[in-house]
Structure formats: structure tokens, C-alpha cells
Amino acid sequence: MLNFNIRGENIEVTPAIREHVEGKIEKVDRYFNEEIEATANVNLKVYNDKQTKVEVTIPMKNLTLRAEERHSDMYAAVDLIVDKLERQIRKYKTKVNRKFREREGVATFFATVEASDAPVEQSDDEAYNIVRTKQFDLKPMDQEEAVLQMNMLGHNFFIFTDAESNGTNIVYKRKDGKYGLIETN
């Protein structure tokens, strides 16, 4: 069952908007077994040029679904988001069924959806071929030094050991030019 956390930036989340978002996004529920408990984090933004941006993140135990869409009509953007989420689920489900059919837990993660509901797209380029492997020592440093190292190397992410927590962290450059930090447990 999906719970919803719907936030609006420069827009009031009216009951009609809430009902539309929940009604559309709840459609992805059918792809999962009943025991799935997740919170769909929905962020609605309206910009000065009347463009809207809808972001949906659904973190779950075995995967995180995330999609964003810009459109002049917010309701249309929500519809497009649902299509993106369903494509992600079908693609992931195909991989799980192909590779982990014998594993308990992963195979039972997805509910059986009739073929007429959603055609699964198959393509030869779905296999991920690793063409290069690198090994390196993680130097203890702080976040600022990691960002400097990343920029110096011309990369858009950098893995490092946090000097204070001794945990493995990742800094990355976001599309908006700012930086993000991923902390591991």
C-alpha cells in the first residue's frame, strides 16, 4: 500500500490535485504484492514561466522508483510520470524474472500482472556489459576536499572515505550545477 507525502512549491496542494496525484500514482500498486509498504514522495513545482515540474520518488526495500517530468499542464505531467514509473517497474521486473527466478524474496516482490495490462518491452541492449574495471584506495577526506578532487578530475561523481565517520560516501554534481552527497550506512 502506498502512502503519500505531497508537497507543493509555489502552488497550493488542493484536494483536487491531491486526489488526482494519488489516484494516478496508486496504479503502480498493482505491480507489487500486498505486503509492500512504501511512501510516495511527490513534489509539485510551478515556475514563473507557468511550467510545472512533478517529481516522484518511491523508496522501497529492493528498489527505488524515481521519475520527474516538466510540462505546461501539471495534470498531464502526473500522467507522464505514471507512464515512466510503470516502464521502470516492467524493466526491473523483467530483469528480476530473468536473473533471479530461483531466489526467494526477490521473485515474490512483484505481483503477477496480466500481459494485456502492460506489454513488457524486450531489447538486446538491456544486458549491461561492463567494459572497464577500476580499483583504487579510498583516501579519508572531508566533503569539500572530495568535491575539489571530483572537479579536478573532471568527473561528475567521486567516492571517498569520510574522515569523521569512516564511512564510504559519494559526492556528485547535480543537473542544476549544485552538489549532492550520498552517505552509506
Tab-separated table of C-alpha atoms in Angstrom:
chain	number	residue	atom	x	y	z
A	1	MET	CA	0.000	0.000	0.000
A	2	LEU	CA	1.322	3.407	-0.927
A	3	ASN	CA	1.239	6.312	1.486
A	4	PHE	CA	1.648	9.793	0.065
A	5	ASN	CA	3.749	12.786	1.030
A	6	ILE	CA	2.722	15.534	-1.410
A	7	ARG	CA	4.436	18.924	-1.260
A	8	GLY	CA	3.907	21.970	-3.396
A	9	GLU	CA	6.387	24.743	-4.201
A	10	ASN	CA	4.710	27.938	-5.423
A	11	ILE	CA	1.436	26.005	-5.557
A	12	GLU	CA	-1.195	25.046	-3.020
A	13	VAL	CA	-1.920	21.323	-2.988
A	14	THR	CA	-5.696	21.389	-3.227
A	15	PRO	CA	-7.873	18.347	-2.515
A	16	ALA	CA	-8.471	18.000	-6.278
A	17	ILE	CA	-4.732	17.948	-7.018
A	18	ARG	CA	-4.126	15.500	-4.144
A	19	GLU	CA	-6.900	13.215	-5.387
A	20	HIS	CA	-5.563	13.255	-8.957
A	21	VAL	CA	-1.967	12.543	-7.904
A	22	GLU	CA	-2.938	9.752	-5.504
A	23	GLY	CA	-5.373	8.191	-7.970
A	24	LYS	CA	-2.827	8.095	-10.779
A	25	ILE	CA	0.229	7.005	-8.793
A	26	GLU	CA	-1.695	4.302	-6.918
A	27	LYS	CA	-1.861	2.466	-10.267
A	28	VAL	CA	1.720	1.260	-9.733
A	29	ASP	CA	0.459	-0.640	-6.652
A	30	ARG	CA	-0.829	-3.431	-8.890
A	31	TYR	CA	2.722	-4.386	-9.817
A	32	PHE	CA	3.578	-5.358	-6.246
A	33	ASN	CA	2.390	-7.867	-3.698
A	34	GLU	CA	0.137	-6.687	-0.884
A	35	GLU	CA	2.888	-6.627	1.746
A	36	ILE	CA	4.670	-3.698	0.093
A	37	GLU	CA	4.591	-0.630	2.323
A	38	ALA	CA	6.063	2.487	0.754
A	39	THR	CA	5.722	6.241	0.816
A	40	ALA	CA	5.449	8.074	-2.472
A	41	ASN	CA	7.190	11.426	-2.101
A	42	VAL	CA	5.647	13.810	-4.620
A	43	ASN	CA	6.999	17.313	-5.181
A	44	LEU	CA	4.998	19.710	-7.351
A	45	LYS	CA	6.701	22.905	-8.524
A	46	VAL	CA	5.381	25.821	-10.536
A	47	TYR	CA	7.896	28.149	-12.157
A	48	ASN	CA	7.490	31.798	-13.206
A	49	ASP	CA	7.021	30.801	-16.849
A	50	LYS	CA	3.987	28.692	-15.778
A	51	GLN	CA	5.912	25.483	-16.403
A	52	THR	CA	5.284	22.775	-13.828
A	53	LYS	CA	7.642	20.084	-12.645
A	54	VAL	CA	6.459	16.907	-10.953
A	55	GLU	CA	8.968	14.722	-9.112
A	56	VAL	CA	8.041	11.336	-7.649
A	57	THR	CA	10.323	9.172	-5.530
A	58	ILE	CA	9.151	5.858	-4.103
A	59	PRO	CA	11.858	4.228	-1.964
A	60	MET	CA	11.252	0.531	-1.283
A	61	LYS	CA	13.276	-2.327	0.144
A	62	ASN	CA	14.528	-3.761	-3.159
A	63	LEU	CA	14.447	-0.728	-5.437
A	64	THR	CA	13.776	2.987	-5.587
A	65	LEU	CA	11.492	4.325	-8.268
A	66	ARG	CA	12.107	7.917	-9.321
A	67	ALA	CA	10.777	9.999	-12.161
A	68	GLU	CA	10.392	13.660	-12.957
A	69	GLU	CA	8.520	15.458	-15.692
A	70	ARG	CA	8.165	19.075	-16.834
A	71	HIS	CA	5.026	20.154	-18.623
A	72	SER	CA	2.836	23.227	-19.000
A	73	ASP	CA	-0.099	21.212	-17.611
A	74	MET	CA	0.522	19.678	-14.170
A	75	TYR	CA	-2.143	17.001	-14.644
A	76	ALA	CA	-0.515	15.894	-17.903
A	77	ALA	CA	2.858	15.793	-16.135
A	78	VAL	CA	1.409	13.443	-13.487
A	79	ASP	CA	0.080	11.160	-16.243
A	80	LEU	CA	3.500	11.089	-17.922
A	81	ILE	CA	5.170	10.321	-14.565
A	82	VAL	CA	2.978	7.257	-14.102
A	83	ASP	CA	3.996	6.003	-17.561
A	84	LYS	CA	7.682	6.442	-16.646
A	85	LEU	CA	7.253	4.634	-13.318
A	86	GLU	CA	5.445	1.733	-14.989
A	87	ARG	CA	8.218	1.415	-17.598
A	88	GLN	CA	10.827	1.323	-14.800
A	89	ILE	CA	8.882	-1.365	-12.952
A	90	ARG	CA	8.383	-3.514	-16.063
A	91	LYS	CA	12.059	-3.233	-16.983
A	92	TYR	CA	13.180	-4.125	-13.467
A	93	LYS	CA	10.637	-6.941	-13.215
A	94	THR	CA	11.893	-8.430	-16.497
A	95	LYS	CA	15.467	-8.405	-15.208
A	96	VAL	CA	14.463	-9.900	-11.865
A	97	ASN	CA	12.458	-12.636	-13.532
A	98	ARG	CA	15.289	-13.423	-15.911
A	99	LYS	CA	18.184	-13.436	-13.437
A	100	PHE	CA	16.779	-14.187	-10.000
A	101	ARG	CA	13.866	-16.502	-10.660
A	102	GLU	CA	15.147	-19.073	-8.179
A	103	ARG	CA	15.743	-16.588	-5.340
A	104	GLU	CA	13.038	-16.409	-2.681
A	105	GLY	CA	12.129	-12.886	-1.700
A	106	VAL	CA	13.151	-11.120	-4.861
A	107	ALA	CA	10.916	-13.141	-7.152
A	108	THR	CA	7.951	-12.694	-4.796
A	109	PHE	CA	8.496	-8.932	-4.664
A	110	PHE	CA	6.399	-8.354	-7.787
A	111	ALA	CA	2.776	-9.282	-8.252
A	112	THR	CA	1.681	-11.062	-11.394
A	113	VAL	CA	0.269	-8.540	-13.853
A	114	GLU	CA	-1.635	-9.798	-16.858
A	115	ALA	CA	0.194	-9.436	-20.163
A	116	SER	CA	-2.718	-7.449	-21.567
A	117	ASP	CA	-2.245	-4.807	-18.833
A	118	ALA	CA	1.231	-3.773	-19.827
A	119	PRO	CA	3.431	-5.151	-22.590
A	120	VAL	CA	6.981	-5.725	-21.465
A	121	GLU	CA	9.460	-4.310	-23.905
A	122	GLN	CA	12.393	-6.603	-24.632
A	123	SER	CA	15.568	-5.424	-26.278
A	124	ASP	CA	19.035	-6.800	-26.752
A	125	ASP	CA	20.645	-3.712	-25.253
A	126	GLU	CA	19.164	-4.499	-21.807
A	127	ALA	CA	22.206	-6.577	-20.905
A	128	TYR	CA	24.730	-4.388	-19.141
A	129	ASN	CA	28.210	-5.135	-20.340
A	130	ILE	CA	30.940	-3.877	-18.041
A	131	VAL	CA	33.755	-2.815	-20.330
A	132	ARG	CA	36.200	-1.486	-17.755
A	133	THR	CA	37.022	-2.151	-14.121
A	134	LYS	CA	38.963	0.190	-11.861
A	135	GLN	CA	40.354	-0.354	-8.393
A	136	PHE	CA	41.604	2.371	-6.101
A	137	ASP	CA	42.200	3.127	-2.450
A	138	LEU	CA	39.728	5.437	-0.770
A	139	LYS	CA	41.559	8.277	0.907
A	140	PRO	CA	39.979	9.697	4.099
A	141	MET	CA	38.868	13.292	3.459
A	142	ASP	CA	36.041	15.706	4.144
A	143	GLN	CA	33.219	16.578	1.753
A	144	GLU	CA	34.805	19.785	0.495
A	145	GLU	CA	38.055	18.037	-0.416
A	146	ALA	CA	36.060	15.317	-2.199
A	147	VAL	CA	34.254	17.957	-4.295
A	148	LEU	CA	37.590	19.586	-5.126
A	149	GLN	CA	39.062	16.209	-6.157
A	150	MET	CA	35.999	15.455	-8.299
A	151	ASN	CA	36.230	18.813	-10.079
A	152	MET	CA	39.974	18.479	-10.536
A	153	LEU	CA	39.478	15.086	-12.220
A	154	GLY	CA	36.639	16.419	-14.368
A	155	HIS	CA	34.222	13.740	-13.119
A	156	ASN	CA	30.604	14.186	-12.118
A	157	PHE	CA	30.907	11.924	-9.042
A	158	PHE	CA	33.603	10.949	-6.567
A	159	ILE	CA	33.756	8.139	-3.980
A	160	PHE	CA	35.655	8.742	-0.756
A	161	THR	CA	36.009	7.691	2.877
A	162	ASP	CA	34.618	10.328	5.237
A	163	ALA	CA	37.390	11.334	7.649
A	164	GLU	CA	34.973	11.787	10.593
A	165	SER	CA	32.592	8.841	10.242
A	166	ASN	CA	34.978	6.495	8.385
A	167	GLY	CA	32.024	5.633	6.098
A	168	THR	CA	32.133	5.364	2.329
A	169	ASN	CA	30.409	8.391	0.775
A	170	ILE	CA	29.793	9.721	-2.720
A	171	VAL	CA	29.653	13.339	-3.847
A	172	TYR	CA	28.108	14.128	-7.205
A	173	LYS	CA	27.324	17.094	-9.415
A	174	ARG	CA	23.613	17.692	-9.922
A	175	LYS	CA	21.930	18.861	-13.122
A	176	ASP	CA	21.375	22.276	-11.527
A	177	GLY	CA	25.147	22.683	-11.017
A	178	LYS	CA	24.985	22.160	-7.247
A	179	TYR	CA	26.437	19.190	-5.395
A	180	GLY	CA	24.863	16.195	-3.705
A	181	LEU	CA	26.164	13.781	-1.071
A	182	ILE	CA	25.254	10.125	-0.677
A	183	GLU	CA	26.125	8.683	2.727
A	184	THR	CA	26.252	4.917	3.170
A	185	ASN	CA	25.212	3.085	6.320
